[in-house]
Short mmCIF file of C-alpha atoms and ligand atoms in Angstrom, two decimals:
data_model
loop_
_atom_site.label_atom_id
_atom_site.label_comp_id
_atom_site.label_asym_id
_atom_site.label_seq_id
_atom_site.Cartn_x
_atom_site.Cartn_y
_atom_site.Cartn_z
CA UNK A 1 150.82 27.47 44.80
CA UNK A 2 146.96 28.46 43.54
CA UNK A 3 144.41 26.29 45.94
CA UNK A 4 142.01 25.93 42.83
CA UNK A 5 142.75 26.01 38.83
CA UNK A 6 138.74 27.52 38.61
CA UNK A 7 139.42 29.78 35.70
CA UNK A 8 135.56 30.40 35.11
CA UNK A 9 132.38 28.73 34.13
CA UNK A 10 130.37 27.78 31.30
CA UNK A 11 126.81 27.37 30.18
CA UNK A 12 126.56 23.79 29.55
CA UNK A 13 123.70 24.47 26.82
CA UNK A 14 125.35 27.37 24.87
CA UNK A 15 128.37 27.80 25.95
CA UNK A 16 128.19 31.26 26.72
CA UNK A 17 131.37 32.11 29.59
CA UNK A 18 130.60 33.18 32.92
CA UNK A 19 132.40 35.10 35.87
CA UNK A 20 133.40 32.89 38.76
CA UNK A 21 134.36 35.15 41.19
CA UNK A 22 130.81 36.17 41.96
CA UNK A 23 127.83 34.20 42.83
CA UNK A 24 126.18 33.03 39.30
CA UNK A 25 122.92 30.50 39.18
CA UNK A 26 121.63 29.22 35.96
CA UNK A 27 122.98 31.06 32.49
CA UNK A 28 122.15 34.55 32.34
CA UNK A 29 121.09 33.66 28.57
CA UNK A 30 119.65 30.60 28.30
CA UNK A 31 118.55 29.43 32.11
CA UNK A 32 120.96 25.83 31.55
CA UNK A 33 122.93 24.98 34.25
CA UNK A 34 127.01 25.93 34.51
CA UNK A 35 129.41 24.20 35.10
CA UNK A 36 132.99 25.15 36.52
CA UNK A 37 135.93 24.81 34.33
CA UNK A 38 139.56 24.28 35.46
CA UNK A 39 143.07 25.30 34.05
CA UNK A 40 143.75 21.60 33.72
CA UNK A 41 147.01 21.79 32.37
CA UNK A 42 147.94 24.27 35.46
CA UNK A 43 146.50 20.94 37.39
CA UNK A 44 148.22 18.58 36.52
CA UNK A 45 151.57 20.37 36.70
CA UNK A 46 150.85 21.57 40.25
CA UNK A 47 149.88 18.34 41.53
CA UNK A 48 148.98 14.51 40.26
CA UNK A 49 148.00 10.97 41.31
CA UNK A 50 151.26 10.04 43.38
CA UNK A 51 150.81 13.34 45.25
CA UNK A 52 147.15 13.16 45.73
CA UNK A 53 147.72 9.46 47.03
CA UNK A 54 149.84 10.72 50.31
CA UNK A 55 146.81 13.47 51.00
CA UNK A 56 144.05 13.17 54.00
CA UNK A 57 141.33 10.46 53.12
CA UNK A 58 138.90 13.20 52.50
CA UNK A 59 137.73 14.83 49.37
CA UNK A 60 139.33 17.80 49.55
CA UNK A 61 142.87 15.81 48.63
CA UNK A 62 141.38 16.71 44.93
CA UNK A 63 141.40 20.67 45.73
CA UNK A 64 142.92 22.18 42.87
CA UNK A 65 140.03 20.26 40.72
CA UNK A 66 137.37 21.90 43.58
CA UNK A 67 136.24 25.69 43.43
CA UNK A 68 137.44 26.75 47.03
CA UNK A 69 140.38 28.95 46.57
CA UNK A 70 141.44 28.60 50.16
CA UNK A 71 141.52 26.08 53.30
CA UNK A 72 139.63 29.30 55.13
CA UNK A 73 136.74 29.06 53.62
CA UNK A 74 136.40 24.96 53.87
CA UNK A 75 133.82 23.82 55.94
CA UNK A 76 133.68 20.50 56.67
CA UNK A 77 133.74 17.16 59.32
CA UNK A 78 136.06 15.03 57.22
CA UNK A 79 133.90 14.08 54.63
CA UNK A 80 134.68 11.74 51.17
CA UNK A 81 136.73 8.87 50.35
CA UNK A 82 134.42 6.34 51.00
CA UNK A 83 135.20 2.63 50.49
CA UNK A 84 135.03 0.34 46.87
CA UNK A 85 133.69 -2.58 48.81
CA UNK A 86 133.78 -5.61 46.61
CA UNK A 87 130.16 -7.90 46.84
CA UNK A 88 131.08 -11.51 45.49
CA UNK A 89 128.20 -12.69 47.27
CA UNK A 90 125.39 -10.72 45.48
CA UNK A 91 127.52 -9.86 42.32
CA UNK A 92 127.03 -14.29 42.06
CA UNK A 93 123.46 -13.42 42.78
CA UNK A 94 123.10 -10.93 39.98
CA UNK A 95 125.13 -12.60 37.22
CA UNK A 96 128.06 -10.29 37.48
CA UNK A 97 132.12 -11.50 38.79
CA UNK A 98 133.47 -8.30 39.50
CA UNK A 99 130.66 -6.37 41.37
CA UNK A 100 131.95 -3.93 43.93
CA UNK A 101 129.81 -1.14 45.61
CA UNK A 102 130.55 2.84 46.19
CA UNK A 103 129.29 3.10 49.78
CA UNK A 104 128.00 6.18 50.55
CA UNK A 105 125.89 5.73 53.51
CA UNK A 106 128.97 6.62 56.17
CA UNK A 107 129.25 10.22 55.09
CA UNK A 108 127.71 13.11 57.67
CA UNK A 109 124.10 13.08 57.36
CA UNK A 110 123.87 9.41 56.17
CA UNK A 111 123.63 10.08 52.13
CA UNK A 112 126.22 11.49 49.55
CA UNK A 113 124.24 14.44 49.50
CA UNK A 114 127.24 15.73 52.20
CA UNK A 115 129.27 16.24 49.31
CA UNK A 116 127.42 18.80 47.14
CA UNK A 117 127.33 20.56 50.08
CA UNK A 118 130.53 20.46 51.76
CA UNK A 119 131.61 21.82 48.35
CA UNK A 120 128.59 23.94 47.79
CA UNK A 121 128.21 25.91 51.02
CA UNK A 122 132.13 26.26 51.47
CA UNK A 123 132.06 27.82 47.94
CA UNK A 124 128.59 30.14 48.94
CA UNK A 125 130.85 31.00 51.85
CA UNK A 126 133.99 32.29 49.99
CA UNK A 127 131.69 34.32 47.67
CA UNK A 128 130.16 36.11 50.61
CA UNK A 129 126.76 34.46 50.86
CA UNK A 130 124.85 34.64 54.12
CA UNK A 131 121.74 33.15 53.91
CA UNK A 132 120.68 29.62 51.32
CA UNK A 133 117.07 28.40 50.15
CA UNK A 134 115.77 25.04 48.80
CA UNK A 135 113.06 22.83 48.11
CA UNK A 136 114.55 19.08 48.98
CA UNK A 137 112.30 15.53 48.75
CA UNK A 138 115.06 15.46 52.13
CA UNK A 139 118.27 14.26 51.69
CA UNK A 140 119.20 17.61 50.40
CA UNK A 141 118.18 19.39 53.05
CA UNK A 142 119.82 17.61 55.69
CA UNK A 143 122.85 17.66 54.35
CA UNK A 144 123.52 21.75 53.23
CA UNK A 145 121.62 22.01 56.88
CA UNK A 146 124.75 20.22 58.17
CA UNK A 147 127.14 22.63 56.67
CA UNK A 148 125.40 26.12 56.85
CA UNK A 149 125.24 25.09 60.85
CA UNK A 150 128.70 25.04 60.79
CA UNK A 151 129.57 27.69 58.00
CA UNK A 152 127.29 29.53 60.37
CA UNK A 153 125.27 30.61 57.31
CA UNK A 154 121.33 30.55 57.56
CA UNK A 155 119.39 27.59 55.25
CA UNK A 156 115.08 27.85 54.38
CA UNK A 157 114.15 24.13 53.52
CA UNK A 158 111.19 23.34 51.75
CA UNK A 159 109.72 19.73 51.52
CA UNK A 160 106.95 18.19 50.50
CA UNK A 161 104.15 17.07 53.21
CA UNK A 162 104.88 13.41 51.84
CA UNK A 163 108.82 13.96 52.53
CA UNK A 164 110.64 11.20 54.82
CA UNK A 165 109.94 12.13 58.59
CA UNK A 166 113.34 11.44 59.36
CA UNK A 167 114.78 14.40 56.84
CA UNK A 168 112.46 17.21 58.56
CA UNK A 169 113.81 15.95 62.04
CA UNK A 170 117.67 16.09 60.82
CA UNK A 171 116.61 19.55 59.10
CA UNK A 172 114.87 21.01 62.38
CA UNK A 173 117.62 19.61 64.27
CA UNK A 174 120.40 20.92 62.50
CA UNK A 175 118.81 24.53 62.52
CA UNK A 176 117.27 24.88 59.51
CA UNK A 177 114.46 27.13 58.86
CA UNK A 178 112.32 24.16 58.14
CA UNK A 179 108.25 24.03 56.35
CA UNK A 180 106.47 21.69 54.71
CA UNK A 181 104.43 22.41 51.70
CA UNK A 182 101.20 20.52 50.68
CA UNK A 183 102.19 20.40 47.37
CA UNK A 184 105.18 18.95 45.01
CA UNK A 185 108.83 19.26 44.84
CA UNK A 186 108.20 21.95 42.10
CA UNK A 187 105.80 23.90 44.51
CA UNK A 188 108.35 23.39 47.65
CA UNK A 189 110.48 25.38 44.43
CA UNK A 190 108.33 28.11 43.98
CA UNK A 191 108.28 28.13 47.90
CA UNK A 192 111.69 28.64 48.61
CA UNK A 193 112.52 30.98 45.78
CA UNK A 194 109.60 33.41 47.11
CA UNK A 195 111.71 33.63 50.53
CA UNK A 196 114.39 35.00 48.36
CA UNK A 197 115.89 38.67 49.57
CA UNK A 198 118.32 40.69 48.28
CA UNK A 199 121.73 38.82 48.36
CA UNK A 200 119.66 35.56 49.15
CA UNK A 201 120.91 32.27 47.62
CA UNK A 202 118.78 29.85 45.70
CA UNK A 203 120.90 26.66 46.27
CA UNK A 204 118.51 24.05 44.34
CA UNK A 205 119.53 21.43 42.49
CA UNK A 206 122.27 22.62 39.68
CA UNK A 207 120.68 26.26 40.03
CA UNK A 208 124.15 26.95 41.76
CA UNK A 209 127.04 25.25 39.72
CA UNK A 210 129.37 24.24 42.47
CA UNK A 211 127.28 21.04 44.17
CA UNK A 212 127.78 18.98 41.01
CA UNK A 213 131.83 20.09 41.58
CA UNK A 214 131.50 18.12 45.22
CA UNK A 215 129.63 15.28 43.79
CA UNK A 216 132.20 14.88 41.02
CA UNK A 217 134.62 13.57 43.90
CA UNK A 218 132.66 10.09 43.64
CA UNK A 219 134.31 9.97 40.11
CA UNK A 220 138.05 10.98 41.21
CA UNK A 221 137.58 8.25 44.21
CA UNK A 222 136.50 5.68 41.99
CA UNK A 223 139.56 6.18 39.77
CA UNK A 224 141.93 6.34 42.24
CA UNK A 225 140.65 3.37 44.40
CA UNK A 226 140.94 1.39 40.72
CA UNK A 227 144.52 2.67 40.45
CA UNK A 228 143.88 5.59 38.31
CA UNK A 229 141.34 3.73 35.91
CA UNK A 230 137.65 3.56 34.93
CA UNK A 231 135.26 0.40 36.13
CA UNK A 232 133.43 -1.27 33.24
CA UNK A 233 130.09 0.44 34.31
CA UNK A 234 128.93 2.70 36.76
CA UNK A 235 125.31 2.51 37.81
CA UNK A 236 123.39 5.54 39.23
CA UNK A 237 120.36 6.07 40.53
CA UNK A 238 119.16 9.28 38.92
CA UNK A 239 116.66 12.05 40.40
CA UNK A 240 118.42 14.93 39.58
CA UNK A 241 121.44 13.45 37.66
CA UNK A 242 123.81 15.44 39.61
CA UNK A 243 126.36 12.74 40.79
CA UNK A 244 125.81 11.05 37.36
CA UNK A 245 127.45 14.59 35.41
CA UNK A 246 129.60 14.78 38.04
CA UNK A 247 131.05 11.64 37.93
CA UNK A 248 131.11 12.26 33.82
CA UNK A 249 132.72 15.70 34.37
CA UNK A 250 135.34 13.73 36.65
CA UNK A 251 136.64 11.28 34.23
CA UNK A 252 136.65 13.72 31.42
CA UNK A 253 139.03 15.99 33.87
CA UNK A 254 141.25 13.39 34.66
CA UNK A 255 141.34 12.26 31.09
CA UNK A 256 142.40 15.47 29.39
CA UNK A 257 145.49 15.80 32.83
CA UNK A 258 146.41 12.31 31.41
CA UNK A 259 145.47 10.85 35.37
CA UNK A 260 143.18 7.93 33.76
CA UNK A 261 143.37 6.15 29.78
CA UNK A 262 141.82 8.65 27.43
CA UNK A 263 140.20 5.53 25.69
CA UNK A 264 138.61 4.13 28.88
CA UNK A 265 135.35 5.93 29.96
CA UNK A 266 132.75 4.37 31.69
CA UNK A 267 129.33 3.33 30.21
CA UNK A 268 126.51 5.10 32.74
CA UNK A 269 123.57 3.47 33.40
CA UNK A 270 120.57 5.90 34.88
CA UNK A 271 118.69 4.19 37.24
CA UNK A 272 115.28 5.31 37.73
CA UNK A 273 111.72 4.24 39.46
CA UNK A 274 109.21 3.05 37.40
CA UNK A 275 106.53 5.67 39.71
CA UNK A 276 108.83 8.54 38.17
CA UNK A 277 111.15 8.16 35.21
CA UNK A 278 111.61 11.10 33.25
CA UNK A 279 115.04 10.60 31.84
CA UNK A 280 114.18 6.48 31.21
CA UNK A 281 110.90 7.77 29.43
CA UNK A 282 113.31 10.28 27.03
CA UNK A 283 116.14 8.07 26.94
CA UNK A 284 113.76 5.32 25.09
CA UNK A 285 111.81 7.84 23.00
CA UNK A 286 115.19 8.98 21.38
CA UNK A 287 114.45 12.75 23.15
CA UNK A 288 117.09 15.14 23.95
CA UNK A 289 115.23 16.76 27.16
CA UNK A 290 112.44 15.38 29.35
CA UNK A 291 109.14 15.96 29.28
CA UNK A 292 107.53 16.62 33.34
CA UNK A 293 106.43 13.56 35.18
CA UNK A 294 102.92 13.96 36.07
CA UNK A 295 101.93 10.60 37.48
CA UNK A 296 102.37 11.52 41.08
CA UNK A 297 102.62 7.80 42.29
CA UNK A 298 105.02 7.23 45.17
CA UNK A 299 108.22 5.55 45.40
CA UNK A 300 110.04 4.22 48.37
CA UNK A 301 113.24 5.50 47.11
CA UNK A 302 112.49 9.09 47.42
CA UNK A 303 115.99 10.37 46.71
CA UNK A 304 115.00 9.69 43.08
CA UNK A 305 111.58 11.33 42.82
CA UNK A 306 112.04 14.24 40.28
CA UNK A 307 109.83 15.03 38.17
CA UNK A 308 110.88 17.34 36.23
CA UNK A 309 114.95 17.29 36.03
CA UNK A 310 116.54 20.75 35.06
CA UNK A 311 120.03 18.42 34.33
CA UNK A 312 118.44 15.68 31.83
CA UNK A 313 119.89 17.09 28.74
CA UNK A 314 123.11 16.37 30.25
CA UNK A 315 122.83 12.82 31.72
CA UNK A 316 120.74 11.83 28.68
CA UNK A 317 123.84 12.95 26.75
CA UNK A 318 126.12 11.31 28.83
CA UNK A 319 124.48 7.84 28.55
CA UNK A 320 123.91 8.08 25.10
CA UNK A 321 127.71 9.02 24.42
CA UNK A 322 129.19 6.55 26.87
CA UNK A 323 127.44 4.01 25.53
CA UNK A 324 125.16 3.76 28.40
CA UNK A 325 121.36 2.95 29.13
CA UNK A 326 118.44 4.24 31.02
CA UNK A 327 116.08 1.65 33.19
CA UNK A 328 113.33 2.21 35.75
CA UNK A 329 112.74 -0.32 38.71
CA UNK A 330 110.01 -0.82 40.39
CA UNK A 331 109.08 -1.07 44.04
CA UNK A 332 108.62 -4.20 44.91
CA UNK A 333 112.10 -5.61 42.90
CA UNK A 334 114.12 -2.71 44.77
CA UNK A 335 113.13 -3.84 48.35
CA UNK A 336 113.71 -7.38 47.02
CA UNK A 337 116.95 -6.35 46.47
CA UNK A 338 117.39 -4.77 49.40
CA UNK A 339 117.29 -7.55 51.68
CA UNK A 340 119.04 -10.06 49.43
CA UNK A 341 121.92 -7.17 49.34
CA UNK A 342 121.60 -7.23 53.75
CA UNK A 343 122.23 -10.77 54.31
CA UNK A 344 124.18 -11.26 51.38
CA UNK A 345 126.85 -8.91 52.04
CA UNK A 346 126.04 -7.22 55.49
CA UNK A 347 125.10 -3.70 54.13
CA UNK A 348 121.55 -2.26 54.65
CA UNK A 349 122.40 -0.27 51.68
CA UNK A 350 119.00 2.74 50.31
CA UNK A 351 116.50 1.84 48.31
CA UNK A 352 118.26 3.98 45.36
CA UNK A 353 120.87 1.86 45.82
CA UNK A 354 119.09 -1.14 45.66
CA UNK A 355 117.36 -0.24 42.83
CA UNK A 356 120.51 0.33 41.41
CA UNK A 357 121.16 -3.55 41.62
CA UNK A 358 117.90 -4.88 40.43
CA UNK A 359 119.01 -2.76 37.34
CA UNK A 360 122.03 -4.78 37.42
CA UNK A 361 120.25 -8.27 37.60
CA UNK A 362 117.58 -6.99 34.24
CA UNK A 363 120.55 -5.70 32.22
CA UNK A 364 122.62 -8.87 32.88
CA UNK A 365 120.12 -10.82 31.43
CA UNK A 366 119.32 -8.40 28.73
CA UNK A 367 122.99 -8.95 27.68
CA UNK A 368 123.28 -5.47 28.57
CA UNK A 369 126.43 -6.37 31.14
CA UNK A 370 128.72 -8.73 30.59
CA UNK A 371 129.40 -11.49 33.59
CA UNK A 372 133.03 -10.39 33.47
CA UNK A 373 132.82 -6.68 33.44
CA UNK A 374 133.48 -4.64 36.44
CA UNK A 375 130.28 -2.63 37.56
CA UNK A 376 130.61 -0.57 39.93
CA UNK A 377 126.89 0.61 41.90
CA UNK A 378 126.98 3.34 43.85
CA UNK A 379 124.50 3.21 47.27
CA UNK A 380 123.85 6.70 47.72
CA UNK A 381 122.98 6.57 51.39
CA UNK A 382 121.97 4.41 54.23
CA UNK A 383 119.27 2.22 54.51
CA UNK A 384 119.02 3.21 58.05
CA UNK A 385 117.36 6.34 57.06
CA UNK A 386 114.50 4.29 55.46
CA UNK A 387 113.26 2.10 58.69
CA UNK A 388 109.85 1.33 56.56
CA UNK A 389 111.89 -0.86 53.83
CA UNK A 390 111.83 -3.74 56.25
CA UNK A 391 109.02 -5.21 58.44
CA UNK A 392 109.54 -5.32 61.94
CA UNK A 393 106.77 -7.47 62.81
CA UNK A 394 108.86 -10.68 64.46
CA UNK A 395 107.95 -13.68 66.23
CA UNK A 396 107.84 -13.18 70.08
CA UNK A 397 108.72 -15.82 72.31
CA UNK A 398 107.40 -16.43 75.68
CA UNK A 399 109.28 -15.84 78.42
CA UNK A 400 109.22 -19.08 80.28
CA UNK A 401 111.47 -20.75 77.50
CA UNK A 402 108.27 -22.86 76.08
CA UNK A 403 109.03 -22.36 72.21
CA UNK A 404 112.68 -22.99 72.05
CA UNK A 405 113.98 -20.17 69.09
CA UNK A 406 115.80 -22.22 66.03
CA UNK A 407 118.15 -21.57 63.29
CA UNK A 408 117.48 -20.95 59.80
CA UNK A 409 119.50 -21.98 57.23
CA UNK A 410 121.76 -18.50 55.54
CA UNK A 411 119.79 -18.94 52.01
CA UNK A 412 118.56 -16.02 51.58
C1 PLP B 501 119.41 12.84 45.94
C2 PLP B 501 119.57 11.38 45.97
C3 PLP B 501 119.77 10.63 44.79
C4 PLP B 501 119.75 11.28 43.42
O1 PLP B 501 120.82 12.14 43.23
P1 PLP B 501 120.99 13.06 41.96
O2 PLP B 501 122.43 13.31 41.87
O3 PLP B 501 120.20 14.28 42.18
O4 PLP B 501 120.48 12.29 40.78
C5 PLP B 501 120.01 9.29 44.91
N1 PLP B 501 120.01 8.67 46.10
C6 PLP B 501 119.82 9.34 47.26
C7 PLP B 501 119.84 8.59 48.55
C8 PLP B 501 119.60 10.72 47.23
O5 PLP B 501 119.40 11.38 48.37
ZN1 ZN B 502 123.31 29.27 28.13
#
């Protein structure tokens, strides 16, 4: 029995069929992103939902949807199938009954970022590839650092000067060849494409089509943790749109192998920050494509900071058929969010995530979401990788037991 069903890819702008058993970036006619295509019918009669449900708890139990044709080739620590958790608590909060969250934050490298890669760089490996460049805002980085250290394939990182701390340390540490550019993501680009050799990989986002193939696992989790079925809503919080399309691409697969109801698809909801919101800023103006975000104002959630999306054709198209919106947040409601969301329900969920649920509180009282539909939010990483979303400055006590510490009461 075949591993994979990839039969080849396609230009998602024109269509035009390429070769995927060599390495391919964007379309060789139109510079669009690819994206793989399956023999789905060869799927779903080699394998389907009650024989995916007795696999490993990892997201390689979805393999012959993935492009690695072999276990050789797989690198990986065990990463995927992460839990649905239902949040009563803040779903109350926000107006919503059937809230439940797609954590994230325990994959390697603390974000969901380990997927793209543990698909990606297993892929680059099959096809030969030795050494990977990127720009990354960080979360990026880290992660395909994590897997070319243990592909044993060499990774250049670029990142902006104004890139998390934390991100350069987990990139340094993981053996990356690691700078920092006074500039941009889109000069950190230029950056790491310049490094390029003969037989060097540029790995950036959805310049290489198989990342969006490991992110697409989100979508086939979701599904299967809902007994084979779509939530009401999925909310995203966009930079690149990669998990967004691949979450799309999932339910469209598992639609046409008759896994989920053809006539239940999820409406998307983009979640942007109001410092950089290229795809909310086309979505209203009725565009097709973004235009560059020039503002250069800062966001806490840094994991959506793009200015400039290569993918927005695609999740503007996937909103718009789904049914879907586009909404920015700003700073100070996302960190609001983000500590109603910790003592609420226990998680110190991202800022992208959070932002992701002060979407869900404006488009509940837009009407937007209904209080009975199921939305499901995905936190794309830990909030333990952002230490400056919450103050640290406490009250200290002296030590002789003169000021007696009291309770306060769980309200917030
Ligand atoms: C990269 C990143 C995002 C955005 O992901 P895309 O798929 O590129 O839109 C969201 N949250 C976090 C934490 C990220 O690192
Ligand atoms: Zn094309």
């Amino acid at each position: 029995m075949p591993f994979t069903t990839l039969t080849h890819l396609d230009c998602s702008a024109c269509g035009r069929v390429h070769d995927a058993s060599v390495w391919q970036g964007l379309c060789v006619d139109c510079g669009s992103p690819l994206l793989a295509r399956y023999d789905l019918s060869a799927a779903a009669k080699a394998v389907d939902p009650k024989v995916i449900e007795t696999r490993a708890p990892d997201l390689w139990r979805y393999r012959e949807l993935l492009p690695v044709g072999s276990g050789e080739h797989i690198t990986g620590f065990g990463e995927g199938f992460t839990p649905l958790i239902p949040a009563p608590t803040m779903g109350e909060r926000l107006g919503v009954r059937n809230l439940l969250i797609k954590d994230e934050s325990p994959l390697p490298t603390g974000s969901f970022k380990a997927r793209g890669a543990a698909v990606g760089v297993s892929k680059a490996r099959e096809l030969g590839a030795r050494r990977l460049a990127m720009p990354t805002n960080g979360n990026a980085g880290a992660a395909w650092a994590a897997y070319c250290a243990r592909a044993g394939l060499s990774l250049l990182t670029v990142l902006p000067e104004d890139a998390p701390h934390v991100n350069r340390r987990e990139c340094r540490v993981l053996g990356a060849d690691t700078y920092l550019v006074d500039g941009l993501i889109s000069d950190a680009g230029k950056l790491s494409k310049a490094a390029l050799g003969p037989g060097d990989r540029d790995v950036a986002t959805l310049k290489e089509p198989y990342r969006i193939e490991g992110k697409k696992t989100m979508g086939y989790e979701i599904a299967e943790q809902l007994g084979w079925t779509a939530p009401d809503v999925i909310v995203y919080p966009t930079g690149g749109g990669v998990g967004l399309i691949g979450i799309d691409k999932a339910y469209q697969e598992m639609a046409e192998m008759g896994w989920v109801p053809r006539d239940k698809h999820p409406r998307f909801i983009a979640v942007q920050s109001t410092a950089c919101a290229p795809v909310v800023k086309a979505y209203e103006e009725g565009k097709d494509a973004c235009d560059p975000w020039t503002s250069g104002e800062r966001t806490i959630a840094f994991g959506i900071t793009v200015p400039a999306p290569l993918g927005g054709p695609l999740v503007l198209e996937a909103v718009r058929r789904t049914g879907g919106t586009a909404i920015a947040v700003d700073d100070e409601t996302t960190i609001k969010a983000l500590h109603e969301m910790g003592a609420a329900e226990g998680m110190y969920i991202c800022p992208e995530g959070a932002a992701c649920l002060a979407a869900v509180r404006a488009l509940r009282d837009q009407g937007a979401i209904g209080a009975d539909e199921r939305v499901v939010v995905i936190n794309t990483g830990a909030g333990l990788k952002y230490p400056q979303t919450v103050d640290a400055e406490l009250p200290v006590l002296p030590a002789d037991g003169s000021v007696v510490p009291t309770f306060r009461d769980r309200t917030t």
